[in-house]
Coordinates of C-alpha atoms in Angstrom, one line a residue:
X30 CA 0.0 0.0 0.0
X31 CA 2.7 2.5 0.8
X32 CA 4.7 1.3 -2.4
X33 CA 1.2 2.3 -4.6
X34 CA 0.8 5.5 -2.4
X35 CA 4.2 6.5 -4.0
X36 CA 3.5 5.9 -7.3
X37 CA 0.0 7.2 -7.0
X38 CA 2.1 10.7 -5.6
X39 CA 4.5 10.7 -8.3
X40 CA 1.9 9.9 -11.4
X41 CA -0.4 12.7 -9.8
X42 CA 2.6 15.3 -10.4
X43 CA 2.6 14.1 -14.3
X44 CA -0.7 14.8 -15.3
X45 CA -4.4 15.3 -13.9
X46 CA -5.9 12.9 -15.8
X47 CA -3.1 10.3 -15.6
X48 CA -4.7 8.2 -13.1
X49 CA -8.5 6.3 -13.5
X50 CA -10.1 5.0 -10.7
X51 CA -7.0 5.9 -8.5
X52 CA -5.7 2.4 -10.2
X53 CA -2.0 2.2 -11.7
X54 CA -1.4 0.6 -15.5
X55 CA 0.4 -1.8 -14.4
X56 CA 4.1 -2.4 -16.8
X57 CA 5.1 -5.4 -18.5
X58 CA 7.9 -5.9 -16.3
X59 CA 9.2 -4.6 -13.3
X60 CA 11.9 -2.0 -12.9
X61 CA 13.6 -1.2 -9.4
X62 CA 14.5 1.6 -7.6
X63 CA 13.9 5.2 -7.9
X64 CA 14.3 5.4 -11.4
X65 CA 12.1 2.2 -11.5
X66 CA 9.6 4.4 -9.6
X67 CA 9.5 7.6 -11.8
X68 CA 9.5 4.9 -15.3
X69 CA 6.6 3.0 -13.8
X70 CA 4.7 5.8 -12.7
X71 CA 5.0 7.9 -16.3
X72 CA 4.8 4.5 -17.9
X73 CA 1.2 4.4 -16.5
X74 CA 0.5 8.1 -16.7
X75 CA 1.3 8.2 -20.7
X76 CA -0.9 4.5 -21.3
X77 CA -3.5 6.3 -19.6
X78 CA -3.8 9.2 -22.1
X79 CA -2.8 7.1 -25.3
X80 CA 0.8 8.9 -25.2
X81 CA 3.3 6.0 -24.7
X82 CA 5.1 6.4 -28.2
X83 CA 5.1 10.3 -27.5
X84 CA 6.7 10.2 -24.5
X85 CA 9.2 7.6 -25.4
X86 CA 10.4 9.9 -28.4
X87 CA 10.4 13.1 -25.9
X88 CA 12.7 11.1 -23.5
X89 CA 14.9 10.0 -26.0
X90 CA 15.1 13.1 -27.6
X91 CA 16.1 14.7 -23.8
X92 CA 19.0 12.1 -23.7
X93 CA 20.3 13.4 -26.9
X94 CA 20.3 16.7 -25.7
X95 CA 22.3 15.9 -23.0
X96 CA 24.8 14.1 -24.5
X97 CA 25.0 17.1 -27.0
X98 CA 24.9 20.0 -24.7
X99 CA 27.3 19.3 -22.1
X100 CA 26.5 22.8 -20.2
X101 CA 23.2 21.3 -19.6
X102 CA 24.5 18.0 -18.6
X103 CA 26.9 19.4 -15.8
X104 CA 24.0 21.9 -15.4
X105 CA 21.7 18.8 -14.3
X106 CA 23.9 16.9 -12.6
X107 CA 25.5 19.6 -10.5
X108 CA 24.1 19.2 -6.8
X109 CA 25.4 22.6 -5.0
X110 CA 22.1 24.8 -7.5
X111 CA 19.0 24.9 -5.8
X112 CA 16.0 22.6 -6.5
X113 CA 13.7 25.6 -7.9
X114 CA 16.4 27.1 -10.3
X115 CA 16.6 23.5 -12.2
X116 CA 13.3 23.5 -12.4
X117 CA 12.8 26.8 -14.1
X118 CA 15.8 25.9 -16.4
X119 CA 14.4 22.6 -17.4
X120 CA 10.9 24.0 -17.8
X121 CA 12.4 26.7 -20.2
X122 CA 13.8 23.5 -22.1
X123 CA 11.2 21.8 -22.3
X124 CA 8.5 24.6 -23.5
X125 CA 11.5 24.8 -26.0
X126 CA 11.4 21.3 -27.6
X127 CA 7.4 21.9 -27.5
X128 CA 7.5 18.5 -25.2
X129 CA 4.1 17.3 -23.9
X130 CA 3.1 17.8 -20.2
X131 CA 3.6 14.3 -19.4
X132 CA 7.1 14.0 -20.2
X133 CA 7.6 18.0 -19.1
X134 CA 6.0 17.5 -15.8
X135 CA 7.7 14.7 -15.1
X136 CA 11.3 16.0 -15.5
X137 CA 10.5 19.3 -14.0
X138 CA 9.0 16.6 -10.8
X139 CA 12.4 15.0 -10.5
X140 CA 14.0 18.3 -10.6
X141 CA 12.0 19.8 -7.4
X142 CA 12.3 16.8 -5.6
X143 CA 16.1 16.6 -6.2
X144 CA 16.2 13.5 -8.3
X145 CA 16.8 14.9 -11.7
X146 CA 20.4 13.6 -11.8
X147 CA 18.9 10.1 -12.3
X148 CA 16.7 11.4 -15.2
X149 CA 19.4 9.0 -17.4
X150 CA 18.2 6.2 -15.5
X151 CA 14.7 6.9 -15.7
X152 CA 15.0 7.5 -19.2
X153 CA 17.0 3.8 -19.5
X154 CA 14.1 2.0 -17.2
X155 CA 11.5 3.5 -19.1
X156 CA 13.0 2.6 -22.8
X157 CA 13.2 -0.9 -21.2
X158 CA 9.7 -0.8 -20.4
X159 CA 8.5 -0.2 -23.9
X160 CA 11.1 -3.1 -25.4
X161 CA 8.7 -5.4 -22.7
X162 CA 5.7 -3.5 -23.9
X163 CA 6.5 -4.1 -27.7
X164 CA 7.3 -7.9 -26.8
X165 CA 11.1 -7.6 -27.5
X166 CA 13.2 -9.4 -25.8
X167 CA 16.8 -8.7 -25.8
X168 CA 19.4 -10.2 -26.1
X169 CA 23.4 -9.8 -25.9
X170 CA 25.7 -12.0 -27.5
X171 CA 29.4 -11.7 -26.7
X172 CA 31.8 -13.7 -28.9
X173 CA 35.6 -14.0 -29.3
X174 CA 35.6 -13.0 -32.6
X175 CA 32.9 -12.1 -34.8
X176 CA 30.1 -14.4 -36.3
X177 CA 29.9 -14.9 -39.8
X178 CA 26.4 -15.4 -41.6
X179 CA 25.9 -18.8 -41.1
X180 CA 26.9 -18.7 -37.5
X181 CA 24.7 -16.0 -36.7
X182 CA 21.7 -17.1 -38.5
X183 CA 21.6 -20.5 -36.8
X184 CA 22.4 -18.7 -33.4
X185 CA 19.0 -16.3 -34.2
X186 CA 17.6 -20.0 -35.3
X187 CA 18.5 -21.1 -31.7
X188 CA 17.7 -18.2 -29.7
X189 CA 14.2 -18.1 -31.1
X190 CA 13.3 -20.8 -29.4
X191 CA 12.9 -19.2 -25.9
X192 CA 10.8 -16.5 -27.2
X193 CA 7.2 -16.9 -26.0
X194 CA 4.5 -16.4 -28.9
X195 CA 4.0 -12.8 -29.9
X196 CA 7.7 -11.7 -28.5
X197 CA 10.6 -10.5 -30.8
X198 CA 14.3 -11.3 -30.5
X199 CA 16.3 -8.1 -30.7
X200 CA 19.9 -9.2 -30.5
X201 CA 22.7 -7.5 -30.5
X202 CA 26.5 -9.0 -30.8
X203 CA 29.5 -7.6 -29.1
X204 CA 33.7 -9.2 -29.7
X205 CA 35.5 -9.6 -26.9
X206 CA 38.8 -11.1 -27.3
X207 CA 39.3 -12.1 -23.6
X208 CA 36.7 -14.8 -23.7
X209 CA 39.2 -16.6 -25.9
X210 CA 36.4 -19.1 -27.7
X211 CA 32.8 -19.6 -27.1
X212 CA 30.4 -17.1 -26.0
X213 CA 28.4 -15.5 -23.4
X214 CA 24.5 -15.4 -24.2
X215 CA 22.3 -12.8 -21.9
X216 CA 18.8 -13.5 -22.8
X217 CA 15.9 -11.5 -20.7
X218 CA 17.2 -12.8 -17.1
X219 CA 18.8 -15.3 -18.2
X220 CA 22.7 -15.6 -18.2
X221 CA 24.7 -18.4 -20.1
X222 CA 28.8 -18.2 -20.2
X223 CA 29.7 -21.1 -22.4
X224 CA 33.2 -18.6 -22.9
X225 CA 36.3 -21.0 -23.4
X226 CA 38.2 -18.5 -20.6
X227 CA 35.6 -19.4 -18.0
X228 CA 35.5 -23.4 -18.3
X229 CA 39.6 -22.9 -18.5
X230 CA 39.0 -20.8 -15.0
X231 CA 36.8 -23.3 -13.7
X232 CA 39.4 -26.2 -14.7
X233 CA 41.7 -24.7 -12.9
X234 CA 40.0 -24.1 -10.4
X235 CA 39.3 -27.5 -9.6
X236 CA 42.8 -28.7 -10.5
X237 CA 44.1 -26.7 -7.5
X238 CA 41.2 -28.5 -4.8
X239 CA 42.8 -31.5 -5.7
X240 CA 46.3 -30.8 -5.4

């Protein structure tokens, strides 16, 4: 009850209408922690007025403006300025990029409450919800060396498989040298190192309990 009292606090600050019969839309998976808070609570503020794509865009579009303007990033992350003057600023930037009150409100919430320095997070938990909400599933495939065609279309082949009906595998692959063969497969929340380094580590491992 306290946990939905917080969210119910937080969604009220994002729009008026955001919540319907004081009842939360509930995401496709969970995310934790603060920014797990803000992300669910917009999450169900934007579904409530039709607005999820919107918002996605607008947050997306406020990470890239950040990453671009780094007066404004040091401006947000800077802890000695005072709660109201980041709020003013950010509310200049957002009437700016024309952003709708949902995704305004939202960032101009975490700024007066003193959170706004974990807007990237909030902005990472919420893209995470919309993969879920799209029914993507991703996954990370680290490899010594790089996959050629036929390696990776039987790997997508494999990986399929997992995928409940209606979800989409969005994979991505990454090389890292230091695994020396094999690979490392993260799939939703599930982990697999099959990585040549790690059964050597694990060999030797045991080779030195039984000496």
């Amino acid at each position: 009850m306290a946990s939905f009292g917080r969210f119910s606090q937080l969604v009220r600050q994002f729009g008026t209408t955001a919540i319907k019969n004081g009842k939360l839309v509930a995401p496709p998976i969970q995310v934790f922690g603060i920014e797990g808070r803000y992300a669910t609570a917009l999450y169900s503020a934007a579904s409530k007025n039709g607005k999820l794509d919107t918002v996605e865009k607008e947050l997306k579009a406020f990470q890239g403006l950040l990453e671009k303007d780094k007066k404004l990033a040091e401006f947000v992350a800077n802890p000695s300025l005072k709660r109201v003057e980041k709020k003013a600023a950010l509310e200049a930037v957002m009437k700016k990029q024309t952003f709708s009150d949902l995704s305004s409100n939202m960032i101009c919430a975490m700024a007066e409450n003193g959170r706004i320095a974990k807007v990237g997070g909030v902005i990472a938990a919420f893209s995470q919800i919309m993969s879920a909400h799209r029914g993507e599933v991703v996954c990370t495939v680290k490899t010594a060396k790089e996959l050629d065609q036929v390696a990776m279309k039987d790997l997508k082949t494999a990986l399929d498989g997992f995928l409940q009906k209606g979800q989409k595998l969005q994979m991505k692959t990454e090389v890292d040298p230091s695994l020396l063969g094999g690979m490392v497969v993260i799939i939703g929340d599930k982990y697999c190192d099959m990585s040549m380094a790690t059964k050597i580590k694990n060999f030797t491992d045991i080779m030195k309990q039984t000496l």
